[in-house]
């Protein structure tokens, strides 16, 4: 197999190779294969490879948990009100992307925002009449 990666897999540090092998979902299949092969050539102990895989799995689980518990904060509305409101109104895949708490909050905020917007337009319409 040809190493067309930049930088080449063979020139990477052992730590970088362990990161590649530990996170195969993030890497090209050929890169993972070449990294495993290079680690074998460097006589890296299989326990180190297993530890790298476990560490990557733990990091991935922590990231999933972090996403699931991420919520809207008051600072989101103060610091970035436009993008937060646009996200609340038009983003449909928060739950699919793993943001479970944000998706729950979005349902409530979306309904409230729509009611407020309709109420404002209704008052404006009544005042113009």
N, CA, C and O atoms as a Tinker XYZ file with bonds, in Angstrom:
   516  protein
     1  N      0.843000   -1.171000    0.000000    73     2
     2  CA     0.000000    0.000000    0.000000    64     1     3
     3  C      0.896000    1.245000    0.000000    63     2     4     5
     4  O      1.886000    1.320000    0.728000    81     3
     5  N      0.523000    2.203000   -0.827000    73     3     6
     6  CA     1.314000    3.417000   -0.987000    64     5     7
     7  C      0.896000    4.453000    0.056000    63     6     8     9
     8  O     -0.291000    4.663000    0.304000    81     7
     9  N      1.894000    5.091000    0.657000    73     7    10
    10  CA     1.663000    6.105000    1.684000    64     9    11
    11  C      1.605000    7.481000    1.011000    63    10    12    13
    12  O      2.634000    8.137000    0.847000    81    11
    13  N      0.397000    7.918000    0.620000    73    11    14
    14  CA     0.206000    9.214000   -0.035000    64    13    15
    15  C     -0.218000   10.301000    0.939000    63    14    16    17
    16  O     -0.657000   11.369000    0.512000    81    15
    17  N     -0.100000   10.057000    2.222000    73    15    18
    18  CA    -0.562000   11.009000    3.215000    64    17    19
    19  C      0.493000   12.071000    3.471000    63    18    20    21
    20  O      1.691000   11.827000    3.324000    81    19
    21  N      0.033000   13.247000    3.853000    73    19    22
    22  CA     0.937000   14.352000    4.142000    64    21    23
    23  C      0.697000   14.804000    5.563000    63    22    24    25
    24  O     -0.417000   15.236000    5.860000    81    23
    25  N      1.648000   14.738000    6.449000    73    23    26
    26  CA     2.936000   14.084000    6.261000    64    25    27
    27  C      2.766000   12.570000    6.162000    63    26    28    29
    28  O      1.765000   12.019000    6.620000    81    27
    29  N      3.742000   11.906000    5.565000    73    27    30
    30  CA     3.637000   10.446000    5.423000    64    29    31
    31  C      3.468000    9.763000    6.787000    63    30    32    33
    32  O      3.999000   10.227000    7.797000    81    31
    33  N      2.732000    8.672000    6.794000    73    31    34
    34  CA     2.463000    7.937000    8.031000    64    33    35
    35  C      3.779000    7.500000    8.683000    63    34    36    37
    36  O      3.910000    7.559000    9.906000    81    35
    37  N      4.735000    7.069000    7.893000    73    35    38
    38  CA     6.007000    6.582000    8.443000    64    37    39
    39  C      6.786000    7.676000    9.168000    63    38    40    41
    40  O      7.568000    7.382000   10.073000    81    39
    41  N      6.580000    8.933000    8.780000    73    39    42
    42  CA     7.343000   10.019000    9.389000    64    41    43
    43  C      6.695000   10.558000   10.662000    63    42    44    45
    44  O      7.270000   11.413000   11.336000    81    43
    45  N      5.525000   10.074000   10.987000    73    43    46
    46  CA     4.815000   10.576000   12.175000    64    45    47
    47  C      5.371000    9.945000   13.444000    63    46    48    49
    48  O      5.995000    8.884000   13.420000    81    47
    49  N      5.123000   10.632000   14.547000    73    47    50
    50  CA     5.601000   10.123000   15.832000    64    49    51
    51  C      4.767000    8.915000   16.247000    63    50    52    53
    52  O      3.670000    8.693000   15.734000    81    51
    53  N      5.302000    8.150000   17.172000    73    51    54
    54  CA     4.577000    6.982000   17.680000    64    53    55
    55  C      3.269000    7.418000   18.326000    63    54    56    57
    56  O      2.259000    6.725000   18.200000    81    55
    57  N      3.273000    8.554000   19.015000    73    55    58
    58  CA     2.053000    9.058000   19.648000    64    57    59
    59  C      0.991000    9.378000   18.588000    63    58    60    61
    60  O     -0.186000    9.065000   18.768000    81    59
    61  N      1.412000    9.999000   17.493000    73    59    62
    62  CA     0.464000   10.303000   16.412000    64    61    63
    63  C     -0.101000    9.018000   15.805000    63    62    64    65
    64  O     -1.290000    8.937000   15.496000    81    63
    65  N      0.754000    8.029000   15.640000    73    63    66
    66  CA     0.300000    6.747000   15.089000    64    65    67
    67  C     -0.700000    6.081000   16.027000    63    66    68    69
    68  O     -1.686000    5.498000   15.577000    81    67
    69  N     -0.445000    6.167000   17.330000    73    67    70
    70  CA    -1.373000    5.598000   18.307000    64    69    71
    71  C     -2.717000    6.328000   18.267000    63    70    72    73
    72  O     -3.766000    5.706000   18.432000    81    71
    73  N     -2.687000    7.648000   18.047000    73    71    74
    74  CA    -3.933000    8.402000   17.904000    64    73    75
    75  C     -4.714000    7.956000   16.670000    63    74    76    77
    76  O     -5.940000    7.854000   16.709000    81    75
    77  N     -4.013000    7.695000   15.594000    73    75    78
    78  CA    -4.669000    7.233000   14.359000    64    77    79
    79  C     -5.305000    5.872000   14.584000    63    78    80    81
    80  O     -6.465000    5.659000   14.232000    81    79
    81  N     -4.552000    4.956000   15.167000    73    79    82
    82  CA    -5.059000    3.603000   15.411000    64    81    83
    83  C     -6.185000    3.627000   16.440000    63    82    84    85
    84  O     -7.131000    2.845000   16.350000    81    83
    85  N     -6.081000    4.522000   17.413000    73    83    86
    86  CA    -7.091000    4.600000   18.466000    64    85    87
    87  C     -8.405000    5.197000   18.016000    63    86    88    89
    88  O     -9.439000    4.945000   18.635000    81    87
    89  N     -8.391000    5.986000   16.948000    73    87    90
    90  CA    -9.607000    6.649000   16.458000    64    89    91
    91  C     -9.856000    6.317000   14.990000    63    90    92    93
    92  O     -9.789000    7.203000   14.139000    81    91
    93  N    -10.137000    5.068000   14.686000    73    91    94
    94  CA   -10.277000    4.681000   13.281000    64    93    95
    95  C    -11.455000    5.342000   12.570000    63    94    96    97
    96  O    -11.437000    5.456000   11.344000    81    95
    97  N    -12.488000    5.784000   13.314000    73    95    98
    98  CA   -13.638000    6.442000   12.680000    64    97    99
    99  C    -13.260000    7.809000   12.121000    63    98   100   101
   100  O    -13.892000    8.298000   11.185000    81    99
   101  N    -12.240000    8.420000   12.689000    73    99   102
   102  CA   -11.823000    9.759000   12.275000    64   101   103
   103  C    -10.821000    9.727000   11.118000    63   102   104   105
   104  O    -10.508000   10.761000   10.529000    81   103
   105  N    -10.330000    8.545000   10.804000    73   103   106
   106  CA    -9.255000    8.437000    9.822000    64   105   107
   107  C     -9.649000    7.562000    8.643000    63   106   108   109
   108  O    -10.541000    6.719000    8.735000    81   107
   109  N     -8.971000    7.784000    7.559000    73   107   110
   110  CA    -9.090000    6.960000    6.362000    64   109   111
   111  C     -8.648000    5.535000    6.706000    63   110   112   113
   112  O     -7.702000    5.338000    7.468000    81   111
   113  N     -9.331000    4.561000    6.146000    73   111   114
   114  CA    -9.019000    3.149000    6.423000    64   113   115
   115  C     -7.561000    2.822000    6.097000    63   114   116   117
   116  O     -6.911000    2.076000    6.829000    81   115
   117  N     -7.049000    3.384000    4.993000    73   115   118
   118  CA    -5.664000    3.126000    4.606000    64   117   119
   119  C     -4.685000    3.721000    5.620000    63   118   120   121
   120  O     -3.642000    3.130000    5.899000    81   119
   121  N     -5.019000    4.888000    6.168000    73   119   122
   122  CA    -4.151000    5.512000    7.174000    64   121   123
   123  C     -4.071000    4.643000    8.417000    63   122   124   125
   124  O     -2.998000    4.476000    8.995000    81   123
   125  N     -5.203000    4.091000    8.827000    73   123   126
   126  CA    -5.224000    3.216000   10.008000    64   125   127
   127  C     -4.382000    1.969000    9.740000    63   126   128   129
   128  O     -3.605000    1.544000   10.594000    81   127
   129  N     -4.538000    1.389000    8.554000    73   127   130
   130  CA    -3.775000    0.193000    8.201000    64   129   131
   131  C     -2.279000    0.500000    8.222000    63   130   132   133
   132  O     -1.496000   -0.251000    8.802000    81   131
   133  N     -1.882000    1.611000    7.585000    73   131   134
   134  CA    -0.460000    1.975000    7.534000    64   133   135
   135  C      0.079000    2.298000    8.928000    63   134   136   137
   136  O      1.224000    1.974000    9.243000    81   135
   137  N     -0.743000    2.933000    9.757000    73   135   138
   138  CA    -0.309000    3.250000   11.119000    64   137   139
   139  C     -0.080000    1.967000   11.918000    63   138   140   141
   140  O      0.910000    1.849000   12.640000    81   139
   141  N     -0.991000    1.012000   11.787000    73   139   142
   142  CA    -0.810000   -0.277000   12.480000    64   141   143
   143  C      0.464000   -0.961000   12.009000    63   142   144   145
   144  O      1.235000   -1.494000   12.807000    81   143
   145  N      0.665000   -0.935000   10.728000    73   143   146
   146  CA     1.857000   -1.568000   10.147000    64   145   147
   147  C      3.130000   -0.881000   10.656000    63   146   148   149
   148  O      4.103000   -1.547000   11.011000    81   147
   149  N      3.115000    0.433000   10.687000    73   147   150
   150  CA     4.288000    1.181000   11.150000    64   149   151
   151  C      4.546000    0.942000   12.637000    63   150   152   153
   152  O      5.698000    0.838000   13.058000    81   151
   153  N      3.487000    0.856000   13.426000    73   151   154
   154  CA     3.657000    0.559000   14.857000    64   153   155
   155  C      4.272000   -0.831000   15.047000    63   154   156   157
   156  O      5.110000   -1.034000   15.925000    81   155
   157  N      3.847000   -1.777000   14.214000    73   155   158
   158  CA     4.434000   -3.118000   14.283000    64   157   159
   159  C      5.908000   -3.070000   13.906000    63   158   160   161
   160  O      6.727000   -3.748000   14.526000    81   159
   161  N      6.259000   -2.270000   12.885000    73   159   162
   162  CA     7.665000   -2.135000   12.474000    64   161   163
   163  C      8.512000   -1.501000   13.574000    63   162   164   165
   164  O      9.699000   -1.800000   13.704000    81   163
   165  N      7.899000   -0.632000   14.355000    73   163   166
   166  CA     8.617000    0.039000   15.448000    64   165   167
   167  C      8.603000   -0.778000   16.737000    63   166   168   169
   168  O      9.098000   -0.328000   17.771000    81   167
   169  N      8.035000   -1.973000   16.671000    73   167   170
   170  CA     7.959000   -2.881000   17.819000    64   169   171
   171  C      7.247000   -2.246000   19.020000    63   170   172   173
   172  O      7.662000   -2.419000   20.166000    81   171
   173  N      6.173000   -1.513000   18.738000    73   171   174
   174  CA     5.381000   -0.920000   19.814000    64   173   175
   175  C      4.546000   -2.027000   20.435000    63   174   176   177
   176  O      3.900000   -2.805000   19.732000    81   175
   177  N      4.565000   -2.089000   21.748000    73   175   178
   178  CA     3.846000   -3.127000   22.487000    64   177   179
   179  C      2.345000   -3.038000   22.204000    63   178   180   181
   180  O      1.785000   -1.943000   22.143000    81   179
   181  N      1.706000   -4.179000   22.034000    73   179   182
   182  CA     0.267000   -4.201000   21.749000    64   181   183
   183  C     -0.550000   -3.602000   22.886000    63   182   184   185
   184  O     -1.652000   -3.104000   22.657000    81   183
   185  N     -0.028000   -3.643000   24.101000    73   183   186
   186  CA    -0.758000   -3.043000   25.219000    64   185   187
   187  C     -0.860000   -1.524000   25.050000    63   186   188   189
   188  O     -1.853000   -0.919000   25.452000    81   187
   189  N      0.161000   -0.916000   24.460000    73   187   190
   190  CA     0.102000    0.521000   24.188000    64   189   191
   191  C     -0.984000    0.829000   23.163000    63   190   192   193
   192  O     -1.696000    1.826000   23.283000    81   191
   193  N     -1.105000   -0.023000   22.166000    73   191   194
   194  CA    -2.135000    0.158000   21.140000    64   193   195
   195  C     -3.513000   -0.001000   21.766000    63   194   196   197
   196  O     -4.417000    0.789000   21.494000    81   195
   197  N     -3.674000   -1.014000   22.597000    73   195   198
   198  CA    -4.954000   -1.231000   23.276000    64   197   199
   199  C     -5.296000   -0.052000   24.188000    63   198   200   201
   200  O     -6.452000    0.362000   24.266000    81   199
   201  N     -4.288000    0.484000   24.877000    73   199   202
   202  CA    -4.506000    1.652000   25.733000    64   201   203
   203  C     -4.934000    2.869000   24.908000    63   202   204   205
   204  O     -5.785000    3.649000   25.334000    81   203
   205  N     -4.333000    3.021000   23.725000    73   203   206
   206  CA    -4.700000    4.139000   22.844000    64   205   207
   207  C     -6.138000    3.998000   22.377000    63   206   208   209
   208  O     -6.871000    4.984000   22.302000    81   207
   209  N     -6.543000    2.776000   22.064000    73   207   210
   210  CA    -7.922000    2.527000   21.627000    64   209   211
   211  C     -8.894000    2.812000   22.767000    63   210   212   213
   212  O     -9.925000    3.451000   22.558000    81   211
   213  N     -8.570000    2.340000   23.974000    73   211   214
   214  CA    -9.434000    2.593000   25.139000    64   213   215
   215  C     -9.524000    4.080000   25.438000    63   214   216   217
   216  O    -10.602000    4.588000   25.743000    81   215
   217  N     -8.398000    4.782000   25.352000    73   215   218
   218  CA    -8.395000    6.222000   25.620000    64   217   219
   219  C     -9.254000    6.964000   24.596000    63   218   220   221
   220  O     -9.984000    7.891000   24.947000    81   219
   221  N     -9.163000    6.555000   23.335000    73   219   222
   222  CA    -9.969000    7.194000   22.293000    64   221   223
   223  C    -11.451000    6.912000   22.497000    63   222   224   225
   224  O    -12.288000    7.793000   22.302000    81   223
   225  N    -11.774000    5.682000   22.890000    73   223   226
   226  CA   -13.177000    5.340000   23.163000    64   225   227
   227  C    -13.714000    6.146000   24.345000    63   226   228   229
   228  O    -14.856000    6.606000   24.327000    81   227
   229  N    -12.879000    6.310000   25.372000    73   227   230
   230  CA   -13.281000    7.089000   26.539000    64   229   231
   231  C    -13.502000    8.553000   26.148000    63   230   232   233
   232  O    -14.474000    9.176000   26.575000    81   231
   233  N    -12.604000    9.087000   25.341000    73   231   234
   234  CA   -12.728000   10.475000   24.884000    64   233   235
   235  C    -13.993000   10.665000   24.044000    63   234   236   237
   236  O    -14.682000   11.678000   24.165000    81   235
   237  N    -14.289000    9.689000   23.200000    73   235   238
   238  CA   -15.495000    9.753000   22.372000    64   237   239
   239  C    -16.756000    9.701000   23.245000    63   238   240   241
   240  O    -17.718000   10.428000   22.994000    81   239
   241  N    -16.746000    8.846000   24.261000    73   239   242
   242  CA   -17.891000    8.755000   25.176000    64   241   243
   243  C    -18.071000   10.064000   25.941000    63   242   244   245
   244  O    -19.198000   10.515000   26.148000    81   243
   245  N    -16.963000   10.672000   26.359000    73   243   246
   246  CA   -17.038000   11.953000   27.057000    64   245   247
   247  C    -17.595000   13.044000   26.144000    63   246   248   249
   248  O    -18.362000   13.897000   26.590000    81   247
   249  N    -17.209000   13.016000   24.872000    73   247   250
   250  CA   -17.708000   14.000000   23.911000    64   249   251
   251  C    -19.209000   13.823000   23.694000    63   250   252   253
   252  O    -19.938000   14.810000   23.595000    81   251
   253  N    -19.668000   12.593000   23.621000    73   251   254
   254  CA   -21.104000   12.318000   23.476000    64   253   255
   255  C    -21.855000   12.848000   24.691000    63   254   256   257
   256  O    -22.906000   13.472000   24.550000    81   255
   257  N    -21.324000   12.604000   25.871000    73   255   258
   258  CA   -21.948000   13.088000   27.108000    64   257   259
   259  C    -21.938000   14.614000   27.169000    63   258   260   261
   260  O    -22.917000   15.231000   27.588000    81   259
   261  N    -20.833000   15.215000   26.752000    73   259   262
   262  CA   -20.725000   16.669000   26.746000    64   261   263
   263  C    -21.781000   17.285000   25.820000    63   262   264   265
   264  O    -22.434000   18.265000   26.177000    81   263
   265  N    -21.938000   16.702000   24.636000    73   263   266
   266  CA   -22.950000   17.187000   23.699000    64   265   267
   267  C    -24.351000   17.016000   24.269000    63   266   268   269
   268  O    -25.181000   17.921000   24.181000    81   267
   269  N    -24.608000   15.849000   24.853000    73   267   270
   270  CA   -25.944000   15.554000   25.374000    64   269   271
   271  C    -26.340000   16.525000   26.483000    63   270   272   273
   272  O    -27.519000   16.851000   26.626000    81   271
   273  N    -25.373000   16.988000   27.264000    73   271   274
   274  CA   -25.663000   17.877000   28.395000    64   273   275
   275  C    -25.475000   19.356000   28.081000    63   274   276   277
   276  O    -25.670000   20.201000   28.955000    81   275
   277  N    -25.101000   19.677000   26.855000    73   275   278
   278  CA   -24.920000   21.078000   26.479000    64   277   279
   279  C    -26.292000   21.726000   26.342000    63   278   280   281
   280  O    -27.211000   21.159000   25.751000    81   279
   281  N    -26.406000   22.915000   26.896000    73   279   282
   282  CA   -27.697000   23.604000   26.863000    64   281   283
   283  C    -27.497000   25.059000   26.467000    63   282   284   285
   284  O    -26.377000   25.569000   26.428000    81   283
   285  N    -28.618000   25.711000   26.175000    73   283   286
   286  CA   -28.574000   27.145000   25.909000    64   285   287
   287  C    -28.375000   27.871000   27.230000    63   286   288   289
   288  O    -28.975000   27.524000   28.247000    81   287
   289  N    -27.523000   28.881000   27.191000    73   287   290
   290  CA   -27.239000   29.693000   28.366000    64   289   291
   291  C    -27.695000   31.124000   28.088000    63   290   292   293
   292  O    -27.872000   31.510000   26.932000    81   291
   293  N    -27.880000   31.891000   29.123000    73   291   294
   294  CA   -28.250000   33.299000   28.964000    64   293   295
   295  C    -27.183000   34.020000   28.145000    63   294   296   297
   296  O    -27.496000   34.899000   27.342000    81   295
   297  N    -25.947000   33.651000   28.350000    73   295   298
   298  CA   -24.856000   34.297000   27.610000    64   297   299
   299  C    -24.996000   34.089000   26.104000    63   298   300   301
   300  O    -24.566000   34.943000   25.329000    81   299
   301  N    -25.589000   32.972000   25.671000    73   299   302
   302  CA   -25.816000   32.746000   24.239000    64   301   303
   303  C    -26.727000   33.832000   23.671000    63   302   304   305
   304  O    -26.505000   34.324000   22.565000    81   303
   305  N    -27.748000   34.199000   24.433000    73   303   306
   306  CA   -28.712000   35.196000   23.979000    64   305   307
   307  C    -28.138000   36.609000   24.070000    63   306   308   309
   308  O    -28.524000   37.488000   23.299000    81   307
   309  N    -27.221000   36.827000   25.007000    73   307   310
   310  CA   -26.636000   38.156000   25.190000    64   309   311
   311  C    -25.489000   38.384000   24.201000    63   310   312   313
   312  O    -25.421000   39.430000   23.555000    81   311
   313  N    -24.599000   37.413000   24.087000    73   311   314
   314  CA   -23.396000   37.581000   23.262000    64   313   315
   315  C    -23.638000   37.342000   21.774000    63   314   316   317
   316  O    -23.078000   38.044000   20.932000    81   315
   317  N    -24.463000   36.362000   21.454000    73   315   318
   318  CA   -24.732000   36.043000   20.046000    64   317   319
   319  C    -26.231000   35.846000   19.823000    63   318   320   321
   320  O    -26.673000   34.739000   19.516000    81   319
   321  N    -27.011000   36.913000   19.976000    73   319   322
   322  CA   -28.466000   36.744000   19.910000    64   321   323
   323  C    -28.975000   36.303000   18.535000    63   322   324   325
   324  O    -29.874000   35.467000   18.449000    81   323
   325  N    -28.414000   36.854000   17.471000    73   323   326
   326  CA   -28.902000   36.505000   16.137000    64   325   327
   327  C    -28.682000   35.031000   15.820000    63   326   328   329
   328  O    -29.605000   34.334000   15.399000    81   327
   329  N    -27.466000   34.566000   16.024000    73   327   330
   330  CA   -27.175000   33.170000   15.685000    64   329   331
   331  C    -27.929000   32.207000   16.597000    63   330   332   333
   332  O    -28.348000   31.133000   16.164000    81   331
   333  N    -28.101000   32.595000   17.867000    73   331   334
   334  CA   -28.849000   31.741000   18.794000    64   333   335
   335  C    -30.311000   31.654000   18.384000    63   334   336   337
   336  O    -30.890000   30.568000   18.379000    81   335
   337  N    -30.916000   32.794000   18.039000    73   335   338
   338  CA   -32.312000   32.785000   17.603000    64   337   339
   339  C    -32.486000   32.018000   16.290000    63   338   340   341
   340  O    -33.452000   31.273000   16.123000    81   339
   341  N    -31.558000   32.201000   15.374000    73   339   342
   342  CA   -31.630000   31.456000   14.114000    64   341   343
   343  C    -31.514000   29.953000   14.362000    63   342   344   345
   344  O    -32.223000   29.154000   13.750000    81   343
   345  N    -30.614000   29.584000   15.265000    73   343   346
   346  CA   -30.468000   28.170000   15.603000    64   345   347
   347  C    -31.741000   27.619000   16.229000    63   346   348   349
   348  O    -32.179000   26.518000   15.896000    81   347
   349  N    -32.324000   28.381000   17.125000    73   347   350
   350  CA   -33.558000   27.953000   17.788000    64   349   351
   351  C    -34.697000   27.771000   16.779000    63   350   352   353
   352  O    -35.462000   26.810000   16.865000    81   351
   353  N    -34.803000   28.685000   15.839000    73   351   354
   354  CA   -35.925000   28.644000   14.910000    64   353   355
   355  C    -35.726000   27.678000   13.744000    63   354   356   357
   356  O    -36.684000   27.046000   13.298000    81   355
   357  N    -34.510000   27.556000   13.250000    73   355   358
   358  CA   -34.320000   26.856000   11.975000    64   357   359
   359  C    -33.453000   25.603000   12.005000    63   358   360   361
   360  O    -33.357000   24.909000   10.992000    81   359
   361  N    -32.830000   25.297000   13.111000    73   359   362
   362  CA   -32.017000   24.083000   13.179000    64   361   363
   363  C    -32.910000   22.909000   13.556000    63   362   364   365
   364  O    -33.632000   22.960000   14.551000    81   363
   365  N    -32.855000   21.858000   12.757000    73   363   366
   366  CA   -33.758000   20.725000   12.963000    64   365   367
   367  C    -33.049000   19.470000   13.436000    63   366   368   369
   368  O    -33.716000   18.496000   13.784000    81   367
   369  N    -31.738000   19.453000   13.463000    73   367   370
   370  CA   -31.025000   18.207000   13.721000    64   369   371
   371  C    -30.216000   18.212000   15.009000    63   370   372   373
   372  O    -29.228000   17.485000   15.110000    81   371
   373  N    -30.604000   19.004000   15.984000    73   371   374
   374  CA   -29.855000   19.034000   17.236000    64   373   375
   375  C    -29.855000   17.666000   17.910000    63   374   376   377
   376  O    -28.812000   17.195000   18.363000    81   375
   377  N    -31.009000   17.034000   17.977000    73   375   378
   378  CA   -31.089000   15.722000   18.632000    64   377   379
   379  C    -30.273000   14.689000   17.861000    63   378   380   381
   380  O    -29.563000   13.878000   18.455000    81   379
   381  N    -30.376000   14.726000   16.550000    73   379   382
   382  CA   -29.619000   13.791000   15.710000    64   381   383
   383  C    -28.107000   13.987000   15.881000    63   382   384   385
   384  O    -27.334000   13.032000   15.819000    81   383
   385  N    -27.706000   15.242000   16.097000    73   383   386
   386  CA   -26.288000   15.543000   16.291000    64   385   387
   387  C    -25.806000   15.282000   17.709000    63   386   388   389
   388  O    -24.631000   15.484000   18.016000    81   387
   389  N    -26.717000   14.831000   18.582000    73   387   390
   390  CA   -26.325000   14.457000   19.939000    64   389   391
   391  C    -26.607000   15.509000   20.996000    63   390   392   393
   392  O    -26.322000   15.288000   22.173000    81   391
   393  N    -27.156000   16.638000   20.606000    73   391   394
   394  CA   -27.456000   17.712000   21.559000    64   393   395
   395  C    -28.861000   17.521000   22.110000    63   394   396   397
   396  O    -29.786000   18.232000   21.718000    81   395
   397  N    -29.023000   16.570000   23.009000    73   395   398
   398  CA   -30.333000   16.167000   23.506000    64   397   399
   399  C    -30.979000   17.268000   24.349000    63   398   400   401
   400  O    -32.152000   17.583000   24.149000    81   399
   401  N    -30.241000   17.851000   25.279000    73   399   402
   402  CA   -30.797000   18.893000   26.138000    64   401   403
   403  C    -31.137000   20.144000   25.330000    63   402   404   405
   404  O    -32.173000   20.771000   25.551000    81   403
   405  N    -30.260000   20.501000   24.395000    73   403   406
   406  CA   -30.536000   21.656000   23.544000    64   405   407
   407  C    -31.801000   21.420000   22.712000    63   406   408   409
   408  O    -32.586000   22.346000   22.506000    81   407
   409  N    -32.003000   20.202000   22.238000    73   407   410
   410  CA   -33.189000   19.885000   21.435000    64   409   411
   411  C    -34.458000   20.046000   22.267000    63   410   412   413
   412  O    -35.466000   20.545000   21.766000    81   411
   413  N    -34.418000   19.628000   23.527000    73   411   414
   414  CA   -35.582000   19.796000   24.413000    64   413   415
   415  C    -35.864000   21.280000   24.658000    63   414   416   417
   416  O    -37.011000   21.724000   24.600000    81   415
   417  N    -34.809000   22.028000   24.929000    73   415   418
   418  CA   -34.976000   23.456000   25.156000    64   417   419
   419  C    -35.500000   24.141000   23.892000    63   418   420   421
   420  O    -36.325000   25.053000   23.961000    81   419
   421  N    -35.017000   23.695000   22.762000    73   419   422
   422  CA   -35.412000   24.294000   21.495000    64   421   423
   423  C    -36.919000   24.201000   21.271000    63   422   424   425
   424  O    -37.540000   25.151000   20.794000    81   423
   425  N    -37.502000   23.059000   21.613000    73   423   426
   426  CA   -38.946000   22.902000   21.447000    64   425   427
   427  C    -39.699000   23.981000   22.217000    63   426   428   429
   428  O    -40.596000   24.627000   21.677000    81   427
   429  N    -39.330000   24.170000   23.476000    73   427   430
   430  CA   -39.992000   25.163000   24.321000    64   429   431
   431  C    -39.743000   26.576000   23.796000    63   430   432   433
   432  O    -40.679000   27.362000   23.650000    81   431
   433  N    -38.481000   26.895000   23.515000    73   431   434
   434  CA   -38.146000   28.230000   23.035000    64   433   435
   435  C    -38.811000   28.528000   21.695000    63   434   436   437
   436  O    -39.300000   29.634000   21.467000    81   435
   437  N    -38.823000   27.546000   20.825000    73   435   438
   438  CA   -39.395000   27.751000   19.491000    64   437   439
   439  C    -40.874000   28.115000   19.593000    63   438   440   441
   440  O    -41.327000   29.065000   18.955000    81   439
   441  N    -41.614000   27.372000   20.382000    73   439   442
   442  CA   -43.043000   27.657000   20.560000    64   441   443
   443  C    -43.230000   29.046000   21.167000    63   442   444   445
   444  O    -44.068000   29.822000   20.709000    81   443
   445  N    -42.444000   29.355000   22.198000    73   443   446
   446  CA   -42.542000   30.661000   22.859000    64   445   447
   447  C    -42.195000   31.786000   21.885000    63   446   448   449
   448  O    -42.902000   32.792000   21.833000    81   447
   449  N    -41.134000   31.631000   21.122000    73   447   450
   450  CA   -40.739000   32.661000   20.165000    64   449   451
   451  C    -41.809000   32.879000   19.099000    63   450   452   453
   452  O    -42.112000   34.018000   18.744000    81   451
   453  N    -42.372000   31.808000   18.598000    73   451   454
   454  CA   -43.412000   31.935000   17.578000    64   453   455
   455  C    -44.633000   32.648000   18.145000    63   454   456   457
   456  O    -45.218000   33.495000   17.470000    81   455
   457  N    -45.024000   32.324000   19.363000    73   455   458
   458  CA   -46.160000   32.997000   20.003000    64   457   459
   459  C    -45.860000   34.479000   20.197000    63   458   460   461
   460  O    -46.719000   35.317000   19.924000    81   459
   461  N    -44.676000   34.815000   20.655000    73   459   462
   462  CA   -44.302000   36.221000   20.860000    64   461   463
   463  C    -44.306000   36.970000   19.533000    63   462   464   465
   464  O    -44.826000   38.083000   19.454000    81   463
   465  N    -43.740000   36.381000   18.507000    73   463   466
   466  CA   -43.706000   37.031000   17.190000    64   465   467
   467  C    -45.119000   37.249000   16.666000    63   466   468   469
   468  O    -45.437000   38.330000   16.171000    81   467
   469  N    -45.955000   36.246000   16.770000    73   467   470
   470  CA   -47.346000   36.398000   16.331000    64   469   471
   471  C    -48.073000   37.459000   17.148000    63   470   472   473
   472  O    -48.845000   38.244000   16.597000    81   471
   473  N    -47.836000   37.487000   18.436000    73   471   474
   474  CA   -48.467000   38.474000   19.315000    64   473   475
   475  C    -48.044000   39.892000   18.919000    63   474   476   477
   476  O    -48.883000   40.791000   18.853000    81   475
   477  N    -46.760000   40.096000   18.658000    73   475   478
   478  CA   -46.254000   41.410000   18.253000    64   477   479
   479  C    -46.893000   41.835000   16.937000    63   478   480   481
   480  O    -47.322000   42.981000   16.807000    81   479
   481  N    -46.964000   40.941000   15.965000    73   479   482
   482  CA   -47.595000   41.278000   14.687000    64   481   483
   483  C    -49.085000   41.542000   14.848000    63   482   484   485
   484  O    -49.635000   42.417000   14.179000    81   483
   485  N    -49.734000   40.804000   15.718000    73   483   486
   486  CA   -51.156000   41.010000   15.965000    64   485   487
   487  C    -51.395000   42.403000   16.570000    63   486   488   489
   488  O    -52.299000   43.122000   16.145000    81   487
   489  N    -50.591000   42.768000   17.546000    73   487   490
   490  CA   -50.720000   44.098000   18.167000    64   489   491
   491  C    -50.444000   45.183000   17.127000    63   490   492   493
   492  O    -51.163000   46.180000   17.055000    81   491
   493  N    -49.405000   44.982000   16.329000    73   491   494
   494  CA   -49.096000   45.958000   15.285000    64   493   495
   495  C    -50.245000   46.078000   14.290000    63   494   496   497
   496  O    -50.579000   47.182000   13.859000    81   495
   497  N    -50.838000   44.978000   13.932000    73   495   498
   498  CA   -51.959000   44.964000   12.976000    64   497   499
   499  C    -53.169000   45.701000   13.572000    63   498   500   501
   500  O    -53.839000   46.471000   12.883000    81   499
   501  N    -53.435000   45.453000   14.861000    73   499   502
   502  CA   -54.576000   46.099000   15.539000    64   501   503
   503  C    -54.347000   47.609000   15.645000    63   502   504   505
   504  O    -55.285000   48.388000   15.476000    81   503
   505  N    -53.117000   48.023000   15.922000    73   503   506
   506  CA   -52.808000   49.444000   16.049000    64   505   507
   507  C    -52.958000   50.160000   14.701000    63   506   508   509
   508  O    -53.366000   51.321000   14.661000    81   507
   509  N    -52.637000   49.488000   13.616000    73   507   510
   510  CA   -52.746000   50.088000   12.301000    64   509   511
   511  C    -54.188000   50.196000   11.831000    63   510   512   513
   512  O    -54.502000   51.018000   10.971000    81   511
   513  N    -55.061000   49.375000   12.387000    73   511   514
   514  CA   -56.484000   49.385000   11.961000    64   513   515
   515  C    -57.249000   50.550000   12.498000    63   514   516
   516  O    -58.441000   50.685000   12.224000    81   515
